[in-house]
Amino acid sequence: MPKSQLPDSEPTSCTWITPAEAAGALGVTTKTVSRLADRGDIRAIRPGGTQRRYAAEDIEAILSREPWDAA
């Protein structure tokens, strides 16, 4: 399991957002958000399905960097 993904059963107090919300905040596509999670830049979970949820605080951390690059 990639380190960016937490098991569904692991409790956390983090706010989780949808791929569309994450992509909109970052100004990228949902595929790019998925790639960021795959390489460990954003934590992701799959809460009982195939669609991921992303840690809002990780998105905020990326946005606080100047400049940031999705590549």
PDB file of N, CA, C and O in Angstrom:
ATOM      1  N   MET A   1       0.839  -1.177   0.000  1.00  0.00           N
ATOM      2  CA  MET A   1       0.000   0.000   0.000  1.00  0.00           C
ATOM      3  C   MET A   1       0.884   1.239   0.000  1.00  0.00           C
ATOM      4  O   MET A   1       1.768   1.364   0.819  1.00  0.00           O
ATOM      5  N   PRO A   2       0.640   2.181  -0.926  1.00  0.00           N
ATOM      6  CA  PRO A   2       1.428   3.408  -0.927  1.00  0.00           C
ATOM      7  C   PRO A   2       1.264   4.141   0.395  1.00  0.00           C
ATOM      8  O   PRO A   2       0.206   4.112   1.004  1.00  0.00           O
ATOM      9  N   LYS A   3       2.325   4.828   0.823  1.00  0.00           N
ATOM     10  CA  LYS A   3       2.270   5.503   2.109  1.00  0.00           C
ATOM     11  C   LYS A   3       1.248   6.628   2.145  1.00  0.00           C
ATOM     12  O   LYS A   3       0.841   7.051   3.207  1.00  0.00           O
ATOM     13  N   SER A   4       0.780   7.092   0.991  1.00  0.00           N
ATOM     14  CA  SER A   4      -0.184   8.182   0.968  1.00  0.00           C
ATOM     15  C   SER A   4      -1.598   7.706   1.282  1.00  0.00           C
ATOM     16  O   SER A   4      -2.477   8.520   1.477  1.00  0.00           O
ATOM     17  N   GLN A   5      -1.818   6.397   1.301  1.00  0.00           N
ATOM     18  CA  GLN A   5      -3.155   5.879   1.543  1.00  0.00           C
ATOM     19  C   GLN A   5      -3.231   5.247   2.921  1.00  0.00           C
ATOM     20  O   GLN A   5      -2.396   4.438   3.289  1.00  0.00           O
ATOM     21  N   LEU A   6      -4.249   5.636   3.664  1.00  0.00           N
ATOM     22  CA  LEU A   6      -4.471   5.081   4.978  1.00  0.00           C
ATOM     23  C   LEU A   6      -5.553   4.014   4.872  1.00  0.00           C
ATOM     24  O   LEU A   6      -6.487   4.159   4.088  1.00  0.00           O
ATOM     25  N   PRO A   7      -5.477   2.949   5.651  1.00  0.00           N
ATOM     26  CA  PRO A   7      -6.550   1.968   5.642  1.00  0.00           C
ATOM     27  C   PRO A   7      -7.862   2.606   6.069  1.00  0.00           C
ATOM     28  O   PRO A   7      -7.877   3.539   6.870  1.00  0.00           O
ATOM     29  N   ASP A   8      -8.977   2.106   5.545  1.00  0.00           N
ATOM     30  CA  ASP A   8     -10.288   2.653   5.872  1.00  0.00           C
ATOM     31  C   ASP A   8     -10.565   2.620   7.369  1.00  0.00           C
ATOM     32  O   ASP A   8     -11.270   3.460   7.895  1.00  0.00           O
ATOM     33  N   SER A   9      -9.996   1.655   8.068  1.00  0.00           N
ATOM     34  CA  SER A   9     -10.292   1.489   9.480  1.00  0.00           C
ATOM     35  C   SER A   9      -9.465   2.396  10.387  1.00  0.00           C
ATOM     36  O   SER A   9      -9.729   2.480  11.569  1.00  0.00           O
ATOM     37  N   GLU A  10      -8.469   3.079   9.859  1.00  0.00           N
ATOM     38  CA  GLU A  10      -7.615   3.925  10.689  1.00  0.00           C
ATOM     39  C   GLU A  10      -8.328   5.229  11.019  1.00  0.00           C
ATOM     40  O   GLU A  10      -8.693   5.994  10.132  1.00  0.00           O
ATOM     41  N   PRO A  11      -8.561   5.514  12.300  1.00  0.00           N
ATOM     42  CA  PRO A  11      -9.263   6.747  12.661  1.00  0.00           C
ATOM     43  C   PRO A  11      -8.389   7.973  12.433  1.00  0.00           C
ATOM     44  O   PRO A  11      -7.180   7.922  12.567  1.00  0.00           O
ATOM     45  N   THR A  12      -9.018   9.051  12.102  1.00  0.00           N
ATOM     46  CA  THR A  12      -8.300  10.293  11.898  1.00  0.00           C
ATOM     47  C   THR A  12      -9.248  11.463  12.100  1.00  0.00           C
ATOM     48  O   THR A  12     -10.444  11.338  11.889  1.00  0.00           O
ATOM     49  N   SER A  13      -8.735  12.585  12.529  1.00  0.00           N
ATOM     50  CA  SER A  13      -9.556  13.766  12.743  1.00  0.00           C
ATOM     51  C   SER A  13      -9.444  14.745  11.583  1.00  0.00           C
ATOM     52  O   SER A  13      -9.921  15.858  11.666  1.00  0.00           O
ATOM     53  N   CYS A  14      -8.827  14.330  10.529  1.00  0.00           N
ATOM     54  CA  CYS A  14      -8.617  15.165   9.347  1.00  0.00           C
ATOM     55  C   CYS A  14      -9.930  15.368   8.592  1.00  0.00           C
ATOM     56  O   CYS A  14     -10.797  14.513   8.600  1.00  0.00           O
ATOM     57  N   THR A  15     -10.052  16.517   7.919  1.00  0.00           N
ATOM     58  CA  THR A  15     -11.178  16.758   7.026  1.00  0.00           C
ATOM     59  C   THR A  15     -10.814  16.200   5.656  1.00  0.00           C
ATOM     60  O   THR A  15      -9.739  16.482   5.131  1.00  0.00           O
ATOM     61  N   TRP A  16     -11.701  15.392   5.092  1.00  0.00           N
ATOM     62  CA  TRP A  16     -11.451  14.755   3.804  1.00  0.00           C
ATOM     63  C   TRP A  16     -12.345  15.383   2.744  1.00  0.00           C
ATOM     64  O   TRP A  16     -13.542  15.590   2.976  1.00  0.00           O
ATOM     65  N   ILE A  17     -11.774  15.709   1.587  1.00  0.00           N
ATOM     66  CA  ILE A  17     -12.520  16.357   0.513  1.00  0.00           C
ATOM     67  C   ILE A  17     -12.508  15.489  -0.740  1.00  0.00           C
ATOM     68  O   ILE A  17     -11.683  14.605  -0.891  1.00  0.00           O
ATOM     69  N   THR A  18     -13.439  15.772  -1.637  1.00  0.00           N
ATOM     70  CA  THR A  18     -13.577  14.996  -2.868  1.00  0.00           C
ATOM     71  C   THR A  18     -12.473  15.343  -3.863  1.00  0.00           C
ATOM     72  O   THR A  18     -11.836  16.404  -3.756  1.00  0.00           O
ATOM     73  N   PRO A  19     -12.285  14.479  -4.849  1.00  0.00           N
ATOM     74  CA  PRO A  19     -11.303  14.793  -5.898  1.00  0.00           C
ATOM     75  C   PRO A  19     -11.609  16.115  -6.613  1.00  0.00           C
ATOM     76  O   PRO A  19     -10.689  16.889  -6.886  1.00  0.00           O
ATOM     77  N   ALA A  20     -12.875  16.389  -6.876  1.00  0.00           N
ATOM     78  CA  ALA A  20     -13.236  17.636  -7.557  1.00  0.00           C
ATOM     79  C   ALA A  20     -12.920  18.851  -6.694  1.00  0.00           C
ATOM     80  O   ALA A  20     -12.446  19.875  -7.208  1.00  0.00           O
ATOM     81  N   GLU A  21     -13.171  18.753  -5.389  1.00  0.00           N
ATOM     82  CA  GLU A  21     -12.858  19.860  -4.493  1.00  0.00           C
ATOM     83  C   GLU A  21     -11.354  20.104  -4.427  1.00  0.00           C
ATOM     84  O   GLU A  21     -10.900  21.255  -4.465  1.00  0.00           O
ATOM     85  N   ALA A  22     -10.582  19.030  -4.329  1.00  0.00           N
ATOM     86  CA  ALA A  22      -9.124  19.150  -4.278  1.00  0.00           C
ATOM     87  C   ALA A  22      -8.581  19.744  -5.572  1.00  0.00           C
ATOM     88  O   ALA A  22      -7.735  20.640  -5.555  1.00  0.00           O
ATOM     89  N   ALA A  23      -9.079  19.249  -6.693  1.00  0.00           N
ATOM     90  CA  ALA A  23      -8.618  19.743  -7.993  1.00  0.00           C
ATOM     91  C   ALA A  23      -8.967  21.216  -8.178  1.00  0.00           C
ATOM     92  O   ALA A  23      -8.144  22.001  -8.660  1.00  0.00           O
ATOM     93  N   GLY A  24     -10.171  21.601  -7.770  1.00  0.00           N
ATOM     94  CA  GLY A  24     -10.583  22.996  -7.883  1.00  0.00           C
ATOM     95  C   GLY A  24      -9.719  23.922  -7.045  1.00  0.00           C
ATOM     96  O   GLY A  24      -9.337  25.002  -7.489  1.00  0.00           O
ATOM     97  N   ALA A  25      -9.402  23.487  -5.843  1.00  0.00           N
ATOM     98  CA  ALA A  25      -8.566  24.305  -4.962  1.00  0.00           C
ATOM     99  C   ALA A  25      -7.164  24.486  -5.525  1.00  0.00           C
ATOM    100  O   ALA A  25      -6.578  25.563  -5.424  1.00  0.00           O
ATOM    101  N   LEU A  26      -6.636  23.426  -6.132  1.00  0.00           N
ATOM    102  CA  LEU A  26      -5.270  23.475  -6.664  1.00  0.00           C
ATOM    103  C   LEU A  26      -5.191  24.015  -8.086  1.00  0.00           C
ATOM    104  O   LEU A  26      -4.111  24.325  -8.571  1.00  0.00           O
ATOM    105  N   GLY A  27      -6.328  24.061  -8.775  1.00  0.00           N
ATOM    106  CA  GLY A  27      -6.327  24.534 -10.160  1.00  0.00           C
ATOM    107  C   GLY A  27      -5.752  23.514 -11.125  1.00  0.00           C
ATOM    108  O   GLY A  27      -5.109  23.884 -12.113  1.00  0.00           O
ATOM    109  N   VAL A  28      -5.968  22.222 -10.821  1.00  0.00           N
ATOM    110  CA  VAL A  28      -5.472  21.133 -11.666  1.00  0.00           C
ATOM    111  C   VAL A  28      -6.616  20.150 -11.922  1.00  0.00           C
ATOM    112  O   VAL A  28      -7.719  20.326 -11.420  1.00  0.00           O
ATOM    113  N   THR A  29      -6.347  19.111 -12.685  1.00  0.00           N
ATOM    114  CA  THR A  29      -7.353  18.082 -12.939  1.00  0.00           C
ATOM    115  C   THR A  29      -7.389  17.074 -11.788  1.00  0.00           C
ATOM    116  O   THR A  29      -6.451  16.994 -10.986  1.00  0.00           O
ATOM    117  N   THR A  30      -8.459  16.297 -11.742  1.00  0.00           N
ATOM    118  CA  THR A  30      -8.554  15.255 -10.718  1.00  0.00           C
ATOM    119  C   THR A  30      -7.475  14.199 -10.912  1.00  0.00           C
ATOM    120  O   THR A  30      -7.005  13.605  -9.946  1.00  0.00           O
ATOM    121  N   LYS A  31      -7.068  13.955 -12.132  1.00  0.00           N
ATOM    122  CA  LYS A  31      -5.987  13.009 -12.408  1.00  0.00           C
ATOM    123  C   LYS A  31      -4.670  13.495 -11.790  1.00  0.00           C
ATOM    124  O   LYS A  31      -3.904  12.700 -11.236  1.00  0.00           O
ATOM    125  N   THR A  32      -4.411  14.784 -11.866  1.00  0.00           N
ATOM    126  CA  THR A  32      -3.201  15.339 -11.257  1.00  0.00           C
ATOM    127  C   THR A  32      -3.246  15.182  -9.743  1.00  0.00           C
ATOM    128  O   THR A  32      -2.238  14.839  -9.119  1.00  0.00           O
ATOM    129  N   VAL A  33      -4.411  15.396  -9.145  1.00  0.00           N
ATOM    130  CA  VAL A  33      -4.548  15.205  -7.697  1.00  0.00           C
ATOM    131  C   VAL A  33      -4.254  13.754  -7.340  1.00  0.00           C
ATOM    132  O   VAL A  33      -3.556  13.460  -6.366  1.00  0.00           O
ATOM    133  N   SER A  34      -4.746  12.828  -8.152  1.00  0.00           N
ATOM    134  CA  SER A  34      -4.475  11.411  -7.936  1.00  0.00           C
ATOM    135  C   SER A  34      -2.977  11.124  -8.007  1.00  0.00           C
ATOM    136  O   SER A  34      -2.440  10.375  -7.192  1.00  0.00           O
ATOM    137  N   ARG A  35      -2.302  11.733  -8.963  1.00  0.00           N
ATOM    138  CA  ARG A  35      -0.851  11.549  -9.083  1.00  0.00           C
ATOM    139  C   ARG A  35      -0.110  12.110  -7.874  1.00  0.00           C
ATOM    140  O   ARG A  35       0.862  11.522  -7.400  1.00  0.00           O
ATOM    141  N   LEU A  36      -0.556  13.262  -7.374  1.00  0.00           N
ATOM    142  CA  LEU A  36       0.058  13.841  -6.188  1.00  0.00           C
ATOM    143  C   LEU A  36      -0.081  12.894  -4.994  1.00  0.00           C
ATOM    144  O   LEU A  36       0.844  12.743  -4.201  1.00  0.00           O
ATOM    145  N   ALA A  37      -1.226  12.248  -4.875  1.00  0.00           N
ATOM    146  CA  ALA A  37      -1.435  11.284  -3.796  1.00  0.00           C
ATOM    147  C   ALA A  37      -0.575  10.042  -4.004  1.00  0.00           C
ATOM    148  O   ALA A  37       0.014   9.518  -3.055  1.00  0.00           O
ATOM    149  N   ASP A  38      -0.479   9.585  -5.245  1.00  0.00           N
ATOM    150  CA  ASP A  38       0.323   8.393  -5.533  1.00  0.00           C
ATOM    151  C   ASP A  38       1.793   8.590  -5.179  1.00  0.00           C
ATOM    152  O   ASP A  38       2.467   7.646  -4.769  1.00  0.00           O
ATOM    153  N   ARG A  39       2.283   9.815  -5.326  1.00  0.00           N
ATOM    154  CA  ARG A  39       3.692  10.056  -5.004  1.00  0.00           C
ATOM    155  C   ARG A  39       3.899  10.516  -3.561  1.00  0.00           C
ATOM    156  O   ARG A  39       5.012  10.814  -3.153  1.00  0.00           O
ATOM    157  N   GLY A  40       2.805  10.586  -2.780  1.00  0.00           N
ATOM    158  CA  GLY A  40       2.919  10.859  -1.357  1.00  0.00           C
ATOM    159  C   GLY A  40       2.809  12.305  -0.939  1.00  0.00           C
ATOM    160  O   GLY A  40       3.037  12.632   0.223  1.00  0.00           O
ATOM    161  N   ASP A  41       2.446  13.196  -1.855  1.00  0.00           N
ATOM    162  CA  ASP A  41       2.319  14.613  -1.518  1.00  0.00           C
ATOM    163  C   ASP A  41       1.021  14.930  -0.781  1.00  0.00           C
ATOM    164  O   ASP A  41       0.937  15.927  -0.068  1.00  0.00           O
ATOM    165  N   ILE A  42      -0.003  14.101  -0.997  1.00  0.00           N
ATOM    166  CA  ILE A  42      -1.320  14.291  -0.385  1.00  0.00           C
ATOM    167  C   ILE A  42      -1.780  12.948   0.169  1.00  0.00           C
ATOM    168  O   ILE A  42      -1.694  11.932  -0.522  1.00  0.00           O
ATOM    169  N   ARG A  43      -2.279  12.949   1.400  1.00  0.00           N
ATOM    170  CA  ARG A  43      -2.846  11.721   1.958  1.00  0.00           C
ATOM    171  C   ARG A  43      -4.211  11.463   1.324  1.00  0.00           C
ATOM    172  O   ARG A  43      -4.960  12.404   1.054  1.00  0.00           O
ATOM    173  N   ALA A  44      -4.500  10.191   1.081  1.00  0.00           N
ATOM    174  CA  ALA A  44      -5.768   9.809   0.467  1.00  0.00           C
ATOM    175  C   ALA A  44      -6.328   8.573   1.152  1.00  0.00           C
ATOM    176  O   ALA A  44      -5.571   7.730   1.631  1.00  0.00           O
ATOM    177  N   ILE A  45      -7.657   8.501   1.186  1.00  0.00           N
ATOM    178  CA  ILE A  45      -8.342   7.306   1.668  1.00  0.00           C
ATOM    179  C   ILE A  45      -9.383   6.914   0.628  1.00  0.00           C
ATOM    180  O   ILE A  45      -9.741   7.707  -0.239  1.00  0.00           O
ATOM    181  N   ARG A  46      -9.839   5.696   0.730  1.00  0.00           N
ATOM    182  CA  ARG A  46     -10.940   5.214  -0.103  1.00  0.00           C
ATOM    183  C   ARG A  46     -12.023   4.713   0.847  1.00  0.00           C
ATOM    184  O   ARG A  46     -12.012   3.553   1.236  1.00  0.00           O
ATOM    185  N   PRO A  47     -12.950   5.573   1.215  1.00  0.00           N
ATOM    186  CA  PRO A  47     -13.940   5.219   2.225  1.00  0.00           C
ATOM    187  C   PRO A  47     -15.046   4.307   1.693  1.00  0.00           C
ATOM    188  O   PRO A  47     -16.152   4.748   1.377  1.00  0.00           O
ATOM    189  N   GLY A  48     -14.745   3.034   1.580  1.00  0.00           N
ATOM    190  CA  GLY A  48     -15.746   2.055   1.182  1.00  0.00           C
ATOM    191  C   GLY A  48     -16.082   2.017  -0.294  1.00  0.00           C
ATOM    192  O   GLY A  48     -17.131   1.531  -0.682  1.00  0.00           O
ATOM    193  N   GLY A  49     -15.211   2.502  -1.128  1.00  0.00           N
ATOM    194  CA  GLY A  49     -15.484   2.509  -2.565  1.00  0.00           C
ATOM    195  C   GLY A  49     -14.221   2.729  -3.353  1.00  0.00           C
ATOM    196  O   GLY A  49     -13.121   2.556  -2.854  1.00  0.00           O
ATOM    197  N   THR A  50     -14.402   3.151  -4.578  1.00  0.00           N
ATOM    198  CA  THR A  50     -13.244   3.356  -5.438  1.00  0.00           C
ATOM    199  C   THR A  50     -12.800   4.814  -5.488  1.00  0.00           C
ATOM    200  O   THR A  50     -11.664   5.089  -5.828  1.00  0.00           O
ATOM    201  N   GLN A  51     -13.705   5.747  -5.163  1.00  0.00           N
ATOM    202  CA  GLN A  51     -13.330   7.158  -5.243  1.00  0.00           C
ATOM    203  C   GLN A  51     -12.571   7.587  -3.993  1.00  0.00           C
ATOM    204  O   GLN A  51     -12.968   7.298  -2.871  1.00  0.00           O
ATOM    205  N   ARG A  52     -11.488   8.273  -4.196  1.00  0.00           N
ATOM    206  CA  ARG A  52     -10.646   8.717  -3.098  1.00  0.00           C
ATOM    207  C   ARG A  52     -11.211   9.968  -2.437  1.00  0.00           C
ATOM    208  O   ARG A  52     -11.981  10.709  -3.024  1.00  0.00           O
ATOM    209  N   ARG A  53     -10.756  10.181  -1.213  1.00  0.00           N
ATOM    210  CA  ARG A  53     -10.952  11.434  -0.504  1.00  0.00           C
ATOM    211  C   ARG A  53      -9.566  11.900  -0.096  1.00  0.00           C
ATOM    212  O   ARG A  53      -8.713  11.105   0.283  1.00  0.00           O
ATOM    213  N   TYR A  54      -9.343  13.214  -0.162  1.00  0.00           N
ATOM    214  CA  TYR A  54      -8.025  13.776   0.081  1.00  0.00           C
ATOM    215  C   TYR A  54      -8.023  14.635   1.333  1.00  0.00           C
ATOM    216  O   TYR A  54      -9.019  15.292   1.647  1.00  0.00           O
ATOM    217  N   ALA A  55      -6.897  14.651   2.024  1.00  0.00           N
ATOM    218  CA  ALA A  55      -6.755  15.429   3.249  1.00  0.00           C
ATOM    219  C   ALA A  55      -6.719  16.920   2.917  1.00  0.00           C
ATOM    220  O   ALA A  55      -5.813  17.390   2.225  1.00  0.00           O
ATOM    221  N   ALA A  56      -7.698  17.646   3.432  1.00  0.00           N
ATOM    222  CA  ALA A  56      -7.788  19.081   3.162  1.00  0.00           C
ATOM    223  C   ALA A  56      -6.553  19.822   3.663  1.00  0.00           C
ATOM    224  O   ALA A  56      -6.071  20.750   3.002  1.00  0.00           O
ATOM    225  N   GLU A  57      -6.003  19.395   4.793  1.00  0.00           N
ATOM    226  CA  GLU A  57      -4.824  20.088   5.323  1.00  0.00           C
ATOM    227  C   GLU A  57      -3.607  19.908   4.418  1.00  0.00           C
ATOM    228  O   GLU A  57      -2.748  20.787   4.348  1.00  0.00           O
ATOM    229  N   ASP A  58      -3.538  18.795   3.691  1.00  0.00           N
ATOM    230  CA  ASP A  58      -2.432  18.598   2.744  1.00  0.00           C
ATOM    231  C   ASP A  58      -2.582  19.525   1.541  1.00  0.00           C
ATOM    232  O   ASP A  58      -1.584  20.037   1.017  1.00  0.00           O
ATOM    233  N   ILE A  59      -3.823  19.732   1.096  1.00  0.00           N
ATOM    234  CA  ILE A  59      -4.086  20.666  -0.004  1.00  0.00           C
ATOM    235  C   ILE A  59      -3.693  22.078   0.439  1.00  0.00           C
ATOM    236  O   ILE A  59      -3.021  22.815  -0.291  1.00  0.00           O
ATOM    237  N   GLU A  60      -4.088  22.446   1.657  1.00  0.00           N
ATOM    238  CA  GLU A  60      -3.747  23.767   2.187  1.00  0.00           C
ATOM    239  C   GLU A  60      -2.237  23.944   2.302  1.00  0.00           C
ATOM    240  O   GLU A  60      -1.712  25.024   2.023  1.00  0.00           O
ATOM    241  N   ALA A  61      -1.536  22.889   2.700  1.00  0.00           N
ATOM    242  CA  ALA A  61      -0.077  22.964   2.814  1.00  0.00           C
ATOM    243  C   ALA A  61       0.569  23.204   1.450  1.00  0.00           C
ATOM    244  O   ALA A  61       1.520  23.981   1.328  1.00  0.00           O
ATOM    245  N   ILE A  62       0.055  22.535   0.432  1.00  0.00           N
ATOM    246  CA  ILE A  62       0.582  22.739  -0.920  1.00  0.00           C
ATOM    247  C   ILE A  62       0.347  24.176  -1.364  1.00  0.00           C
ATOM    248  O   ILE A  62       1.231  24.825  -1.924  1.00  0.00           O
ATOM    249  N   LEU A  63      -0.854  24.686  -1.096  1.00  0.00           N
ATOM    250  CA  LEU A  63      -1.181  26.047  -1.515  1.00  0.00           C
ATOM    251  C   LEU A  63      -0.375  27.099  -0.764  1.00  0.00           C
ATOM    252  O   LEU A  63      -0.169  28.206  -1.275  1.00  0.00           O
ATOM    253  N   SER A  64       0.094  26.778   0.425  1.00  0.00           N
ATOM    254  CA  SER A  64       0.864  27.754   1.199  1.00  0.00           C
ATOM    255  C   SER A  64       2.302  27.871   0.717  1.00  0.00           C
ATOM    256  O   SER A  64       2.996  28.827   1.047  1.00  0.00           O
ATOM    257  N   ARG A  65       2.750  26.886  -0.078  1.00  0.00           N
ATOM    258  CA  ARG A  65       4.102  26.961  -0.649  1.00  0.00           C
ATOM    259  C   ARG A  65       4.112  27.950  -1.805  1.00  0.00           C
ATOM    260  O   ARG A  65       3.177  27.999  -2.596  1.00  0.00           O
ATOM    261  N   GLU A  66       5.150  28.709  -1.921  1.00  0.00           N
ATOM    262  CA  GLU A  66       5.277  29.642  -3.036  1.00  0.00           C
ATOM    263  C   GLU A  66       6.557  29.384  -3.780  1.00  0.00           C
ATOM    264  O   GLU A  66       7.619  29.419  -3.160  1.00  0.00           O
ATOM    265  N   PRO A  67       6.574  29.199  -5.035  1.00  0.00           N
ATOM    266  CA  PRO A  67       5.457  28.718  -5.836  1.00  0.00           C
ATOM    267  C   PRO A  67       5.339  27.213  -5.695  1.00  0.00           C
ATOM    268  O   PRO A  67       6.257  26.549  -5.212  1.00  0.00           O
ATOM    269  N   TRP A  68       4.247  26.638  -6.131  1.00  0.00           N
ATOM    270  CA  TRP A  68       4.105  25.178  -6.099  1.00  0.00           C
ATOM    271  C   TRP A  68       3.922  24.692  -7.532  1.00  0.00           C
ATOM    272  O   TRP A  68       3.436  25.414  -8.392  1.00  0.00           O
ATOM    273  N   ASP A  69       4.336  23.490  -7.781  1.00  0.00           N
ATOM    274  CA  ASP A  69       4.296  22.908  -9.115  1.00  0.00           C
ATOM    275  C   ASP A  69       3.795  21.475  -9.012  1.00  0.00           C
ATOM    276  O   ASP A  69       4.325  20.697  -8.228  1.00  0.00           O
ATOM    277  N   ALA A  70       2.790  21.151  -9.792  1.00  0.00           N
ATOM    278  CA  ALA A  70       2.210  19.800  -9.762  1.00  0.00           C
ATOM    279  C   ALA A  70       3.082  18.767 -10.442  1.00  0.00           C
ATOM    280  O   ALA A  70       2.861  17.567 -10.290  1.00  0.00           O
ATOM    281  N   ALA A  71       4.075  19.189 -11.189  1.00  0.00           N
ATOM    282  CA  ALA A  71       4.907  18.253 -11.944  1.00  0.00           C
ATOM    283  C   ALA A  71       5.797  17.422 -11.069  1.00  0.00           C
ATOM    284  O   ALA A  71       6.144  17.685  -9.994  1.00  0.00           O
TER     285      ALA A  71
END
